[in-house]
Each structure stands twice: as structure tokens, then as C-alpha cells.
mmCIF file of C-alpha atoms and ligand atoms in Angstrom:
data_model
loop_
_atom_site.group_PDB
_atom_site.id
_atom_site.type_symbol
_atom_site.label_atom_id
_atom_site.label_comp_id
_atom_site.label_asym_id
_atom_site.label_seq_id
_atom_site.Cartn_x
_atom_site.Cartn_y
_atom_site.Cartn_z
ATOM 1 C CA MET A 1062 24.472 -29.548 169.989
ATOM 2 C CA ALA A 1063 20.801 -29.875 169.044
ATOM 3 C CA LYS A 1064 19.503 -27.795 166.128
ATOM 4 C CA ASP A 1065 16.864 -25.965 168.163
ATOM 5 C CA GLU A 1066 19.428 -25.022 170.799
ATOM 6 C CA ILE A 1067 21.617 -23.513 168.073
ATOM 7 C CA GLN A 1068 18.650 -21.639 166.621
ATOM 8 C CA GLN A 1069 17.828 -20.307 170.089
ATOM 9 C CA TRP A 1070 21.365 -19.006 170.465
ATOM 10 C CA ILE A 1071 21.194 -17.402 166.990
ATOM 11 C CA ASN A 1072 17.886 -15.682 167.825
ATOM 12 C CA SER A 1073 18.940 -14.414 171.223
ATOM 13 C CA THR A 1074 22.322 -13.215 169.918
ATOM 14 C CA TRP A 1075 20.626 -11.370 167.084
ATOM 15 C CA ASP A 1076 18.277 -9.678 169.587
ATOM 16 C CA LYS A 1077 21.325 -8.525 171.550
ATOM 17 C CA ILE A 1078 22.968 -7.207 168.367
ATOM 18 C CA GLU A 1079 19.819 -5.251 167.480
ATOM 19 C CA ARG A 1080 19.614 -3.697 170.937
ATOM 20 C CA LYS A 1081 23.266 -2.746 171.034
ATOM 21 C CA MET A 1082 23.526 -1.504 167.446
ATOM 22 C CA SER A 1083 20.429 0.667 167.848
ATOM 23 C CA VAL A 1084 21.969 2.472 170.838
ATOM 24 C CA GLN A 1085 25.387 2.659 169.167
ATOM 25 C CA CYS A 1086 23.908 4.124 165.991
ATOM 26 C CA ASP A 1087 22.281 6.914 168.045
ATOM 27 C CA ARG A 1088 25.514 7.489 169.957
ATOM 28 C CA ILE A 1089 28.038 7.294 167.085
ATOM 29 C CA GLY A 1090 26.074 8.358 164.001
ATOM 30 C CA GLU A 1091 28.375 9.623 161.232
ATOM 31 C CA ARG A 1092 31.553 9.451 163.269
ATOM 32 C CA ILE A 1093 33.964 6.703 162.167
ATOM 33 C CA PRO A 1094 34.931 4.344 165.014
ATOM 34 C CA TYR A 1095 37.955 2.052 165.189
ATOM 35 C CA VAL A 1096 39.050 0.991 168.710
ATOM 36 C CA PRO A 1097 37.212 2.181 171.857
ATOM 37 C CA GLU A 1098 39.043 3.493 174.932
ATOM 38 C CA ASP A 1099 37.510 2.325 178.232
ATOM 39 C CA GLY A 1100 34.289 1.355 176.454
ATOM 40 C CA VAL A 1101 33.911 4.627 174.507
ATOM 41 C CA TYR A 1102 34.687 5.409 170.861
ATOM 42 C CA ARG A 1103 36.470 8.694 171.505
ATOM 43 C CA GLU A 1104 38.534 8.889 168.338
ATOM 44 C CA ASP A 1105 36.755 9.766 165.081
ATOM 45 C CA MET A 1106 38.845 8.323 162.249
ATOM 46 C CA GLY A 1107 37.174 10.793 159.891
ATOM 47 C CA GLU A 1108 39.125 13.480 161.784
ATOM 48 C CA SER A 1109 42.326 11.638 162.649
ATOM 49 C CA ASP A 1110 42.912 9.482 159.542
ATOM 50 C CA ILE A 1111 40.374 9.544 156.727
ATOM 51 C CA PHE A 1112 42.525 7.086 154.739
ATOM 52 C CA TRP A 1113 42.550 4.416 157.436
ATOM 53 C CA TRP A 1114 41.777 1.010 155.956
ATOM 54 C CA THR A 1115 39.044 0.133 158.491
ATOM 55 C CA ASN A 1116 36.898 3.207 157.770
ATOM 56 C CA GLY A 1117 34.341 1.191 155.771
ATOM 57 C CA PHE A 1118 33.445 -1.299 158.502
ATOM 58 C CA TRP A 1119 31.142 0.992 160.510
ATOM 59 C CA PRO A 1120 29.034 1.914 157.446
ATOM 60 C CA GLY A 1121 29.061 -1.793 156.529
ATOM 61 C CA MET A 1122 27.585 -2.646 159.930
ATOM 62 C CA LEU A 1123 25.000 0.122 159.470
ATOM 63 C CA TRP A 1124 23.978 -1.122 156.012
ATOM 64 C CA HIS A 1125 23.613 -4.671 157.344
ATOM 65 C CA MET A 1126 21.394 -3.339 160.133
ATOM 66 C CA TYR A 1127 19.390 -1.247 157.676
ATOM 67 C CA GLN A 1128 18.648 -4.133 155.372
ATOM 68 C CA ALA A 1129 17.749 -6.402 158.309
ATOM 69 C CA THR A 1130 15.560 -3.896 160.200
ATOM 70 C CA LYS A 1131 14.561 -1.290 157.548
ATOM 71 C CA GLU A 1132 15.172 1.441 160.159
ATOM 72 C CA ASP A 1133 16.091 4.673 158.383
ATOM 73 C CA LYS A 1134 18.501 5.878 161.040
ATOM 74 C CA TYR A 1135 21.055 3.241 159.959
ATOM 75 C CA LYS A 1136 20.847 4.376 156.332
ATOM 76 C CA ALA A 1137 21.211 8.044 157.293
ATOM 77 C CA ALA A 1138 24.335 7.391 159.379
ATOM 78 C CA ALA A 1139 25.897 5.159 156.699
ATOM 79 C CA GLU A 1140 25.267 7.799 154.018
ATOM 80 C CA GLY A 1141 26.875 10.413 156.254
ATOM 81 C CA VAL A 1142 30.046 8.319 156.589
ATOM 82 C CA GLU A 1143 30.090 7.694 152.837
ATOM 83 C CA ARG A 1144 30.039 11.444 152.152
ATOM 84 C CA ARG A 1145 32.840 12.012 154.654
ATOM 85 C CA LEU A 1146 34.976 9.379 152.893
ATOM 86 C CA ASP A 1147 34.977 11.573 149.772
ATOM 87 C CA ALA A 1148 37.783 13.541 151.446
ATOM 88 C CA ALA A 1149 39.978 10.432 151.023
ATOM 89 C CA PHE A 1150 39.545 10.585 147.231
ATOM 90 C CA ASP A 1151 41.147 14.052 147.330
ATOM 91 C CA GLY A 1152 44.382 12.731 148.793
ATOM 92 C CA PHE A 1153 45.789 10.314 146.250
ATOM 93 C CA ASN A 1154 49.037 9.654 148.136
ATOM 94 C CA GLY A 1155 47.215 8.532 151.250
ATOM 95 C CA LEU A 1156 45.293 5.846 149.374
ATOM 96 C CA HIS A 1157 46.408 2.266 149.202
ATOM 97 C CA HIS A 1158 45.561 -1.368 148.437
ATOM 98 C CA ASP A 1159 42.649 -1.366 150.917
ATOM 99 C CA VAL A 1160 40.198 0.763 148.934
ATOM 100 C CA GLY A 1161 37.943 -2.318 148.694
ATOM 101 C CA PHE A 1162 37.599 -2.454 152.470
ATOM 102 C CA MET A 1163 36.793 1.285 152.470
ATOM 103 C CA TRP A 1164 34.266 1.584 149.642
ATOM 104 C CA LEU A 1165 32.681 -1.862 149.257
ATOM 105 C CA HIS A 1166 30.869 -1.408 152.568
ATOM 106 C CA SER A 1167 30.089 2.274 152.158
ATOM 107 C CA ALA A 1168 29.377 3.392 148.590
ATOM 108 C CA VAL A 1169 28.958 0.003 146.897
ATOM 109 C CA ALA A 1170 26.725 -1.217 149.743
ATOM 110 C CA ASN A 1171 24.577 1.891 149.304
ATOM 111 C CA TYR A 1172 24.338 1.309 145.560
ATOM 112 C CA ARG A 1173 23.484 -2.361 146.022
ATOM 113 C CA LEU A 1174 20.748 -1.613 148.565
ATOM 114 C CA THR A 1175 19.283 1.652 147.231
ATOM 115 C CA GLY A 1176 20.455 1.959 143.627
ATOM 116 C CA SER A 1177 22.092 5.357 144.324
ATOM 117 C CA GLU A 1178 23.952 6.439 141.167
ATOM 118 C CA ARG A 1179 26.190 8.824 143.135
ATOM 119 C CA SER A 1180 27.306 5.859 145.257
ATOM 120 C CA LYS A 1181 27.927 3.710 142.195
ATOM 121 C CA THR A 1182 30.230 6.446 140.857
ATOM 122 C CA ARG A 1183 32.193 6.416 144.108
ATOM 123 C CA GLY A 1184 32.488 2.629 143.939
ATOM 124 C CA MET A 1185 33.695 2.753 140.331
ATOM 125 C CA HIS A 1186 36.202 5.447 141.227
ATOM 126 C CA ALA A 1187 37.598 3.204 143.991
ATOM 127 C CA ALA A 1188 37.677 0.197 141.626
ATOM 128 C CA ASN A 1189 39.683 2.198 139.095
ATOM 129 C CA LEU A 1190 42.152 3.203 141.812
ATOM 130 C CA LEU A 1191 42.592 -0.456 142.754
ATOM 131 C CA ALA A 1192 42.944 -1.558 139.126
ATOM 132 C CA GLY A 1193 45.546 1.187 138.651
ATOM 133 C CA ARG A 1194 47.798 -0.598 141.143
ATOM 134 C CA TYR A 1195 48.088 -3.613 138.834
ATOM 135 C CA ASN A 1196 51.560 -4.611 137.660
ATOM 136 C CA PRO A 1197 51.053 -6.300 134.252
ATOM 137 C CA ARG A 1198 54.511 -7.941 134.171
ATOM 138 C CA GLY A 1199 54.392 -9.389 137.663
ATOM 139 C CA LYS A 1200 50.612 -9.965 137.371
ATOM 140 C CA PHE A 1201 49.758 -8.627 140.822
ATOM 141 C CA ILE A 1202 48.167 -5.665 142.568
ATOM 142 C CA ARG A 1203 50.874 -4.012 144.596
ATOM 143 C CA ALA A 1204 50.462 -3.292 148.282
ATOM 144 C CA TRP A 1205 51.264 0.019 150.000
ATOM 145 C CA ASN A 1206 53.057 2.925 148.359
ATOM 146 C CA GLU A 1207 56.561 4.356 148.056
ATOM 147 C CA ASP A 1208 59.270 1.708 147.698
ATOM 148 C CA CYS A 1209 57.076 -1.415 148.110
ATOM 149 C CA THR A 1210 57.050 -1.968 144.341
ATOM 150 C CA GLY A 1211 56.896 -5.772 144.409
ATOM 151 C CA TRP A 1212 54.879 -6.310 147.591
ATOM 152 C CA ILE A 1213 51.674 -8.334 147.792
ATOM 153 C CA ILE A 1214 49.718 -9.107 150.950
ATOM 154 C CA ILE A 1215 47.158 -11.772 151.725
ATOM 155 C CA ASP A 1216 44.625 -9.120 152.884
ATOM 156 C CA SER A 1217 44.260 -8.154 149.218
ATOM 157 C CA MET A 1218 42.013 -11.166 148.651
ATOM 158 C CA MET A 1219 39.260 -9.256 150.476
ATOM 159 C CA ASN A 1220 39.741 -6.138 148.322
ATOM 160 C CA ILE A 1221 39.494 -7.703 144.880
ATOM 161 C CA PRO A 1222 35.727 -8.329 145.114
ATOM 162 C CA LEU A 1223 35.541 -4.582 144.328
ATOM 163 C CA LEU A 1224 36.988 -5.439 140.910
ATOM 164 C CA TYR A 1225 34.595 -8.354 140.312
ATOM 165 C CA TRP A 1226 31.734 -6.004 141.193
ATOM 166 C CA ALA A 1227 33.047 -3.347 138.787
ATOM 167 C CA SER A 1228 33.206 -5.882 135.945
ATOM 168 C CA GLU A 1229 29.658 -7.015 136.606
ATOM 169 C CA GLU A 1230 28.398 -3.422 136.717
ATOM 170 C CA THR A 1231 30.133 -2.295 133.548
ATOM 171 C CA ASN A 1232 29.985 -5.540 131.576
ATOM 172 C CA ASP A 1233 33.707 -5.010 131.078
ATOM 173 C CA PRO A 1234 35.887 -8.011 132.005
ATOM 174 C CA ARG A 1235 39.087 -5.927 132.461
ATOM 175 C CA PHE A 1236 38.550 -5.560 136.201
ATOM 176 C CA SER A 1237 37.935 -9.293 136.667
ATOM 177 C CA TYR A 1238 41.010 -10.150 134.599
ATOM 178 C CA ILE A 1239 43.115 -8.074 136.976
ATOM 179 C CA ALA A 1240 41.446 -9.638 140.025
ATOM 180 C CA MET A 1241 42.040 -13.168 138.705
ATOM 181 C CA ASP A 1242 45.648 -12.502 137.697
ATOM 182 C CA HIS A 1243 46.230 -11.207 141.200
ATOM 183 C CA ALA A 1244 44.420 -14.113 142.878
ATOM 184 C CA ASP A 1245 46.540 -16.546 140.829
ATOM 185 C CA THR A 1246 49.745 -14.804 141.927
ATOM 186 C CA VAL A 1247 48.658 -14.806 145.580
ATOM 187 C CA LEU A 1248 47.800 -18.502 145.310
ATOM 188 C CA ARG A 1249 51.205 -19.296 143.819
ATOM 189 C CA GLN A 1250 53.353 -17.084 146.055
ATOM 190 C CA ALA A 1251 51.543 -16.701 149.387
ATOM 191 C CA VAL A 1252 49.526 -19.893 149.984
ATOM 192 C CA ARG A 1253 51.585 -22.874 151.133
ATOM 193 C CA GLU A 1254 50.860 -26.519 150.341
ATOM 194 C CA ASP A 1255 49.467 -27.224 153.817
ATOM 195 C CA GLY A 1256 46.885 -24.403 153.572
ATOM 196 C CA SER A 1257 48.832 -21.929 155.704
ATOM 197 C CA CYS A 1258 49.749 -18.545 154.225
ATOM 198 C CA ASN A 1259 52.387 -15.847 154.243
ATOM 199 C CA HIS A 1260 51.141 -12.415 155.170
ATOM 200 C CA ILE A 1261 53.540 -10.663 152.787
ATOM 201 C CA ALA A 1262 55.351 -11.833 149.672
ATOM 202 C CA ILE A 1263 57.953 -9.583 148.079
ATOM 203 C CA LEU A 1264 58.086 -10.255 144.352
ATOM 204 C CA ASP A 1265 60.338 -9.154 141.539
ATOM 205 C CA PRO A 1266 58.177 -6.495 139.858
ATOM 206 C CA GLU A 1267 59.648 -7.452 136.468
ATOM 207 C CA ASN A 1268 58.354 -11.034 136.505
ATOM 208 C CA GLY A 1269 56.453 -11.797 139.737
ATOM 209 C CA GLU A 1270 59.082 -14.248 141.039
ATOM 210 C CA LEU A 1271 59.268 -14.600 144.828
ATOM 211 C CA ILE A 1272 62.196 -12.795 146.496
ATOM 212 C CA GLU A 1273 61.291 -12.943 150.171
ATOM 213 C CA ALA A 1274 58.340 -13.695 152.489
ATOM 214 C CA PRO A 1275 58.509 -11.619 155.693
ATOM 215 C CA GLY A 1276 56.243 -12.415 158.644
ATOM 216 C CA GLY A 1277 54.346 -9.110 158.466
ATOM 217 C CA GLN A 1278 51.714 -8.903 161.213
ATOM 218 C CA GLY A 1279 52.413 -12.508 162.231
ATOM 219 C CA PHE A 1280 55.113 -13.916 164.515
ATOM 220 C CA ALA A 1281 57.895 -14.393 161.956
ATOM 221 C CA SER A 1282 58.724 -15.440 158.428
ATOM 222 C CA GLY A 1283 57.277 -18.933 157.888
ATOM 223 C CA SER A 1284 54.710 -18.538 160.667
ATOM 224 C CA SER A 1285 50.955 -18.356 160.205
ATOM 225 C CA TRP A 1286 49.184 -15.081 161.110
ATOM 226 C CA SER A 1287 45.640 -16.191 161.816
ATOM 227 C CA ARG A 1288 43.857 -13.119 160.434
ATOM 228 C CA GLY A 1289 45.865 -13.571 157.252
ATOM 229 C CA GLN A 1290 44.543 -17.133 157.111
ATOM 230 C CA SER A 1291 40.994 -15.839 157.444
ATOM 231 C CA TRP A 1292 41.494 -13.145 154.771
ATOM 232 C CA ALA A 1293 42.692 -15.929 152.462
ATOM 233 C CA LEU A 1294 39.911 -18.368 153.377
ATOM 234 C CA TYR A 1295 37.094 -15.866 152.860
ATOM 235 C CA GLY A 1296 38.850 -14.127 149.957
ATOM 236 C CA PHE A 1297 39.296 -17.277 147.865
ATOM 237 C CA ALA A 1298 35.721 -18.347 148.637
ATOM 238 C CA LEU A 1299 34.579 -14.951 147.288
ATOM 239 C CA SER A 1300 36.780 -15.277 144.205
ATOM 240 C CA TYR A 1301 35.080 -18.622 143.593
ATOM 241 C CA ARG A 1302 31.646 -17.017 143.996
ATOM 242 C CA TYR A 1303 32.423 -14.458 141.280
ATOM 243 C CA THR A 1304 34.441 -16.583 138.843
ATOM 244 C CA LYS A 1305 33.332 -20.193 139.425
ATOM 245 C CA ASP A 1306 36.999 -21.139 138.951
ATOM 246 C CA GLU A 1307 37.417 -24.446 140.842
ATOM 247 C CA ARG A 1308 41.034 -23.627 141.779
ATOM 248 C CA TYR A 1309 39.768 -20.880 144.082
ATOM 249 C CA LEU A 1310 37.229 -23.229 145.669
ATOM 250 C CA HIS A 1311 39.971 -25.773 146.250
ATOM 251 C CA ALA A 1312 42.206 -23.087 147.809
ATOM 252 C CA ALA A 1313 39.401 -21.891 150.100
ATOM 253 C CA LYS A 1314 38.777 -25.488 151.258
ATOM 254 C CA LEU A 1315 42.469 -26.168 151.855
ATOM 255 C CA ILE A 1316 42.863 -22.997 153.936
ATOM 256 C CA ALA A 1317 39.586 -23.724 155.747
ATOM 257 C CA HIS A 1318 40.738 -27.205 156.776
ATOM 258 C CA TYR A 1319 43.999 -25.784 158.062
ATOM 259 C CA PHE A 1320 42.138 -23.053 159.985
ATOM 260 C CA MET A 1321 39.583 -25.465 161.478
ATOM 261 C CA ALA A 1322 42.291 -27.898 162.597
ATOM 262 C CA ASN A 1323 44.221 -25.128 164.371
ATOM 263 C CA VAL A 1324 41.335 -23.258 165.957
ATOM 264 C CA SER A 1325 39.853 -26.488 167.366
ATOM 265 C CA THR A 1326 42.970 -26.889 169.538
ATOM 266 C CA THR A 1327 42.338 -23.604 171.385
ATOM 267 C CA GLY A 1328 38.624 -23.824 172.139
ATOM 268 C CA PHE A 1329 37.580 -22.315 168.770
ATOM 269 C CA VAL A 1330 39.148 -18.912 169.440
ATOM 270 C CA PRO A 1331 42.289 -18.381 167.319
ATOM 271 C CA LEU A 1332 45.684 -17.377 168.560
ATOM 272 C CA VAL A 1333 47.143 -14.352 166.755
ATOM 273 C CA ASP A 1334 49.535 -16.714 165.006
ATOM 274 C CA PHE A 1335 48.997 -20.466 164.612
ATOM 275 C CA ARG A 1336 52.764 -21.031 164.471
ATOM 276 C CA SER A 1337 54.061 -19.002 167.382
ATOM 277 C CA PRO A 1338 55.630 -19.993 170.723
ATOM 278 C CA LYS A 1339 53.189 -21.465 173.315
ATOM 279 C CA GLU A 1340 53.853 -18.500 175.625
ATOM 280 C CA PRO A 1341 52.747 -15.776 175.766
ATOM 281 C CA VAL A 1342 49.223 -16.715 174.722
ATOM 282 C CA LYS A 1343 47.832 -14.007 172.431
ATOM 283 C CA TRP A 1344 44.248 -14.156 171.131
ATOM 284 C CA ASP A 1345 42.734 -12.608 168.040
ATOM 285 C CA THR A 1346 38.957 -12.943 167.919
ATOM 286 C CA THR A 1347 38.814 -10.905 164.697
ATOM 287 C CA ALA A 1348 40.516 -13.751 162.829
ATOM 288 C CA GLY A 1349 37.885 -16.167 164.143
ATOM 289 C CA VAL A 1350 34.822 -14.131 163.222
ATOM 290 C CA CYS A 1351 36.183 -13.313 159.752
ATOM 291 C CA ALA A 1352 36.958 -17.004 159.198
ATOM 292 C CA ALA A 1353 33.428 -17.875 160.350
ATOM 293 C CA CYS A 1354 32.018 -15.690 157.551
ATOM 294 C CA GLY A 1355 34.386 -17.379 155.091
ATOM 295 C CA LEU A 1356 33.308 -20.829 156.290
ATOM 296 C CA LEU A 1357 29.642 -19.882 155.843
ATOM 297 C CA GLU A 1358 30.375 -18.507 152.358
ATOM 298 C CA LEU A 1359 32.157 -21.763 151.556
ATOM 299 C CA ALA A 1360 29.224 -23.824 152.861
ATOM 300 C CA ASP A 1361 26.879 -21.843 150.580
ATOM 301 C CA ALA A 1362 29.066 -22.692 147.586
ATOM 302 C CA LEU A 1363 28.960 -26.444 148.233
ATOM 303 C CA PRO A 1364 26.327 -29.161 147.813
ATOM 304 C CA GLU A 1365 24.187 -29.752 150.882
ATOM 305 C CA TYR A 1366 25.979 -32.942 151.933
ATOM 306 C CA GLU A 1367 29.280 -31.026 152.268
ATOM 307 C CA GLN A 1368 27.959 -27.981 154.106
ATOM 308 C CA GLU A 1369 27.703 -29.226 157.691
ATOM 309 C CA LEU A 1370 31.443 -29.443 158.372
ATOM 310 C CA TYR A 1371 31.994 -25.758 157.573
ATOM 311 C CA ARG A 1372 28.759 -24.478 159.082
ATOM 312 C CA ASN A 1373 29.396 -26.317 162.369
ATOM 313 C CA ALA A 1374 32.933 -24.973 162.557
ATOM 314 C CA ALA A 1375 31.624 -21.429 161.999
ATOM 315 C CA ILE A 1376 29.014 -21.876 164.741
ATOM 316 C CA ASN A 1377 31.620 -23.260 167.152
ATOM 317 C CA ILE A 1378 33.838 -20.213 166.553
ATOM 318 C CA LEU A 1379 30.990 -17.726 166.921
ATOM 319 C CA ARG A 1380 29.618 -19.319 170.088
ATOM 320 C CA ALA A 1381 33.042 -19.508 171.700
ATOM 321 C CA THR A 1382 33.624 -15.843 170.802
ATOM 322 C CA ASP A 1383 30.260 -14.884 172.265
ATOM 323 C CA GLU A 1384 30.802 -16.827 175.496
ATOM 324 C CA ARG A 1385 34.328 -15.613 176.119
ATOM 325 C CA PHE A 1386 34.577 -12.191 174.512
ATOM 326 C CA CYS A 1387 31.275 -10.448 173.737
ATOM 327 C CA ASN A 1388 30.204 -7.347 175.625
ATOM 328 C CA TRP A 1389 26.429 -6.813 175.470
ATOM 329 C CA ASN A 1390 26.374 -3.841 177.837
ATOM 330 C CA VAL A 1391 24.586 -1.138 175.822
ATOM 331 C CA THR A 1392 26.186 1.686 177.804
ATOM 332 C CA GLU A 1393 29.609 0.681 176.421
ATOM 333 C CA ASP A 1394 30.746 0.854 172.809
ATOM 334 C CA SER A 1395 31.772 -2.231 170.768
ATOM 335 C CA ILE A 1396 30.760 -5.875 170.960
ATOM 336 C CA VAL A 1397 33.650 -8.293 170.344
ATOM 337 C CA ASN A 1398 36.607 -8.030 172.687
ATOM 338 C CA GLY A 1399 39.930 -9.842 172.227
ATOM 339 C CA GLY A 1400 40.972 -8.471 168.835
ATOM 340 C CA THR A 1401 44.668 -8.027 168.122
ATOM 341 C CA ALA A 1402 46.079 -5.907 165.301
ATOM 342 C CA ALA A 1403 49.466 -7.654 165.028
ATOM 343 C CA TYR A 1404 51.519 -10.287 166.882
ATOM 344 C CA HIS A 1405 54.286 -7.848 167.840
ATOM 345 C CA GLY A 1406 53.572 -4.578 169.609
ATOM 346 C CA GLN A 1407 51.366 -3.625 172.516
ATOM 347 C CA ARG A 1408 49.088 -1.259 170.620
ATOM 348 C CA HIS A 1409 45.663 -2.776 170.028
ATOM 349 C CA ALA A 1410 46.374 -6.136 171.627
ATOM 350 C CA GLU A 1411 43.306 -8.087 172.830
ATOM 351 C CA VAL A 1412 40.919 -5.161 172.495
ATOM 352 C CA PRO A 1413 37.682 -4.611 170.581
ATOM 353 C CA ILE A 1414 38.449 -3.625 166.960
ATOM 354 C CA ILE A 1415 35.702 -2.426 164.625
ATOM 355 C CA TYR A 1416 36.130 -5.221 162.069
ATOM 356 C CA GLY A 1417 35.581 -7.849 164.775
ATOM 357 C CA ASP A 1418 32.100 -6.396 165.303
ATOM 358 C CA TYR A 1419 31.524 -6.164 161.539
ATOM 359 C CA PHE A 1420 32.243 -9.860 160.911
ATOM 360 C CA PHE A 1421 30.302 -10.994 163.990
ATOM 361 C CA ILE A 1422 27.205 -9.170 162.710
ATOM 362 C CA GLU A 1423 27.665 -10.436 159.151
ATOM 363 C CA ALA A 1424 28.043 -14.004 160.434
ATOM 364 C CA LEU A 1425 24.865 -13.806 162.528
ATOM 365 C CA LEU A 1426 22.948 -12.453 159.532
ATOM 366 C CA ARG A 1427 24.262 -15.336 157.440
ATOM 367 C CA LEU A 1428 23.058 -17.821 160.081
ATOM 368 C CA ASN A 1429 19.687 -16.048 160.196
ATOM 369 C CA ASN A 1430 19.291 -16.099 156.401
ATOM 370 C CA LYS A 1431 18.943 -12.292 156.491
ATOM 371 C CA HIS A 1432 22.276 -11.678 154.836
ATOM 372 C CA VAL A 1433 23.007 -9.573 151.749
ATOM 373 C CA LEU A 1434 26.418 -9.756 150.116
ATOM 374 C CA LEU A 1435 28.457 -6.601 150.717
ATOM 375 C CA TRP A 1436 31.704 -8.036 149.298
HETATM 376 N N1 LIG B 2940 44.475 -5.391 156.666
HETATM 377 C C1 LIG B 2940 45.316 -5.221 157.795
HETATM 378 C C2 LIG B 2940 44.983 -6.115 158.922
HETATM 379 O O1 LIG B 2940 44.355 -7.137 158.770
HETATM 380 O O2 LIG B 2940 45.362 -5.787 160.021
#
């Protein structure tokens, strides 16, 4: 496709995002959306589950809109959500491995864009909670609570940027050491030689040796949950950004090539699992839009002559998602349809999910060169 045609699509899609996000910001404000019912965000996660791992994506979308448009209403709503999230700090047992997802896009985003010291404190508090989950013998950050002592999950690669940020802010390498130890363990135990990944790896907490690799949110053990692939792709690209360790760049490329090869066989929209039976067909647009951001991050890390492959793949995914799944009707909530939480189970299958919208907006900002890093 010709360059000016692509630019036209980027411009018109951004205009649609601006129109829809402006109306949604007025309608939703400080409430915390997750999945709409019949086109309306009825549930406020701030009321029903303040600990829910996706609670940072709405403020992340608002901060992206604020920095792109400078409209104060986005900042006000994002700050309101950030204050509400303080209630999660009061409930230690409810907190988990996903504090990066929750506070990178709320408090840390606020600090990065406005310099707010109160927000920096919240971000550091979250970073310390994440660092506190580190197992120094197994050299990993454990997932979940209770009896999951040796569990790691691929999603964690998107949480550890909180630790890189904390090291940069404090000039204290401890946080980065933990992040890198964890990334090394994930690379060894959850990324396969062909670039596919396990969602979960259960390790011996005494020494980090692999015991078992269940399928988690994918089809089965040994399969390839596509959102897990995108967490890994983008996560390793981000670890490379912060550390400049070539092993992470190599991992991000390997996973990217695997993702691109698979998604190109289904019209650039990913199946929920790349290694699942042909029927029933189950889509997950959220995996595609997250991978698109990872591919664009990867392109930015590479010399110009290597960038096109990744950038074109990202554009193919985003355009296919737009054509087949985007809802630009401003009277309805949410943008990207076709998101699926997990391969098994009917709940939240092929529906709009808040992080699908987050990554779609981030990707368009990246293509527009209006992007700021919130990871
Ligand atoms: N982090 C959980 C998920 O991707 O669904």
C-alpha cells in the first residue's frame, strides 16, 4: 500500500479516536471501565474490584489523550482514577503481580507528564510491592498469591518496566537487577526455541528449575496463547529499551517473527491461541493490537533498514482490526471489538475489553509520532 494512503488512514483513524475519546471522557470520567454491556460501561471496577489488573488502562488512555490534545478534562479524569486506586494500596492481600499494569499508566504516567511528586510516591510504592515479590533463590518475581509460590507468567514482562523506571528515578540499580533476573528466568523457562511461549511456568522456588508448564489462558499445555505472545514480544522489546542487553532484543525479534508468521495466516487478526484446533474459530484482537505496539517499539530500537518489516506488520494488524472490529459510534462505549480474555470459558469472549482500546490508541500515537512512553 502506498505511503500516502497509509498516512491518510492514520490521520482519519486518529480523528475518529479523538471524537470518540472526547465523548467517552465526558461520559465515563473517573469511573473505571473494563468490558461494556450492550455498548455501555455499566460496571465501575472502582466499586466492584479495585484490585483488578486492568484498572490502569483507562487512565493510561486518558493520559495519552491529554498529552496529544492538551485538553484538561483528560488529566482531571485520570487524576481522579489515580486517587481512587489508593484504596487498592490499603488491601495488601488483594494485590498481585500486575501492579505495573495498574500504576504505570496512572501514577507513573502522571509523574512523567506533570512531575507530580505525590504520583511519584505512588509509583515507587507500587514498585516496592513488585520488588517484594522477588524470590532470590529462584531468581523470579512470583505470580499470584497463596500457594502459587513458584509460579511465573509471561504477562509479567509488561509489569517489570515499573522496576526499570524505579531504578532510573532513584539511581538505585536494585530494582533493575530484580527485573533482569526475572526477565532471564522468563526467557529460559517460558520462551521456546521457535519463539512461541508458555503462559505459565511452575518453578521450584528453591532453585528456579522448571516443574510444569500449564496452558493457562491458552488452549492447553504446549499451545501458544496469542496475548501471551504479545506480552512477551512487547515486554522483551521494553526490557531491551531499558537495559540495552542484546539478548532481550534477540528474544523480542524471535517472538515477533513467530507472531507475524502466525497472524499473517488469519488476515492479520490473531486467533486466541496460535496452536489450537481449527474449529471453533476464536479471535482475540487485544493480542493483535498489543503486538502491534511491540512491533513498533521493536522497529524504533533497530536501524532504519530493519524497521520496515516490523512497522508494516504492525500497520497490517491495526488496519485489519479497524476494518473488521472497530466501533466508531460515539453513542456506544468502547472501540475495539473481538477481544477474548481466555481460550476456555464463555465470559468475555469476542467482546470489547479496555486494554484492546488502550493498545489501539497507543499504536496510533506511535504511528503519528505523538507517542510518549508510559511503560
Ligand atoms: N494479564 C492477564 C491477561 O492477559 O488476561
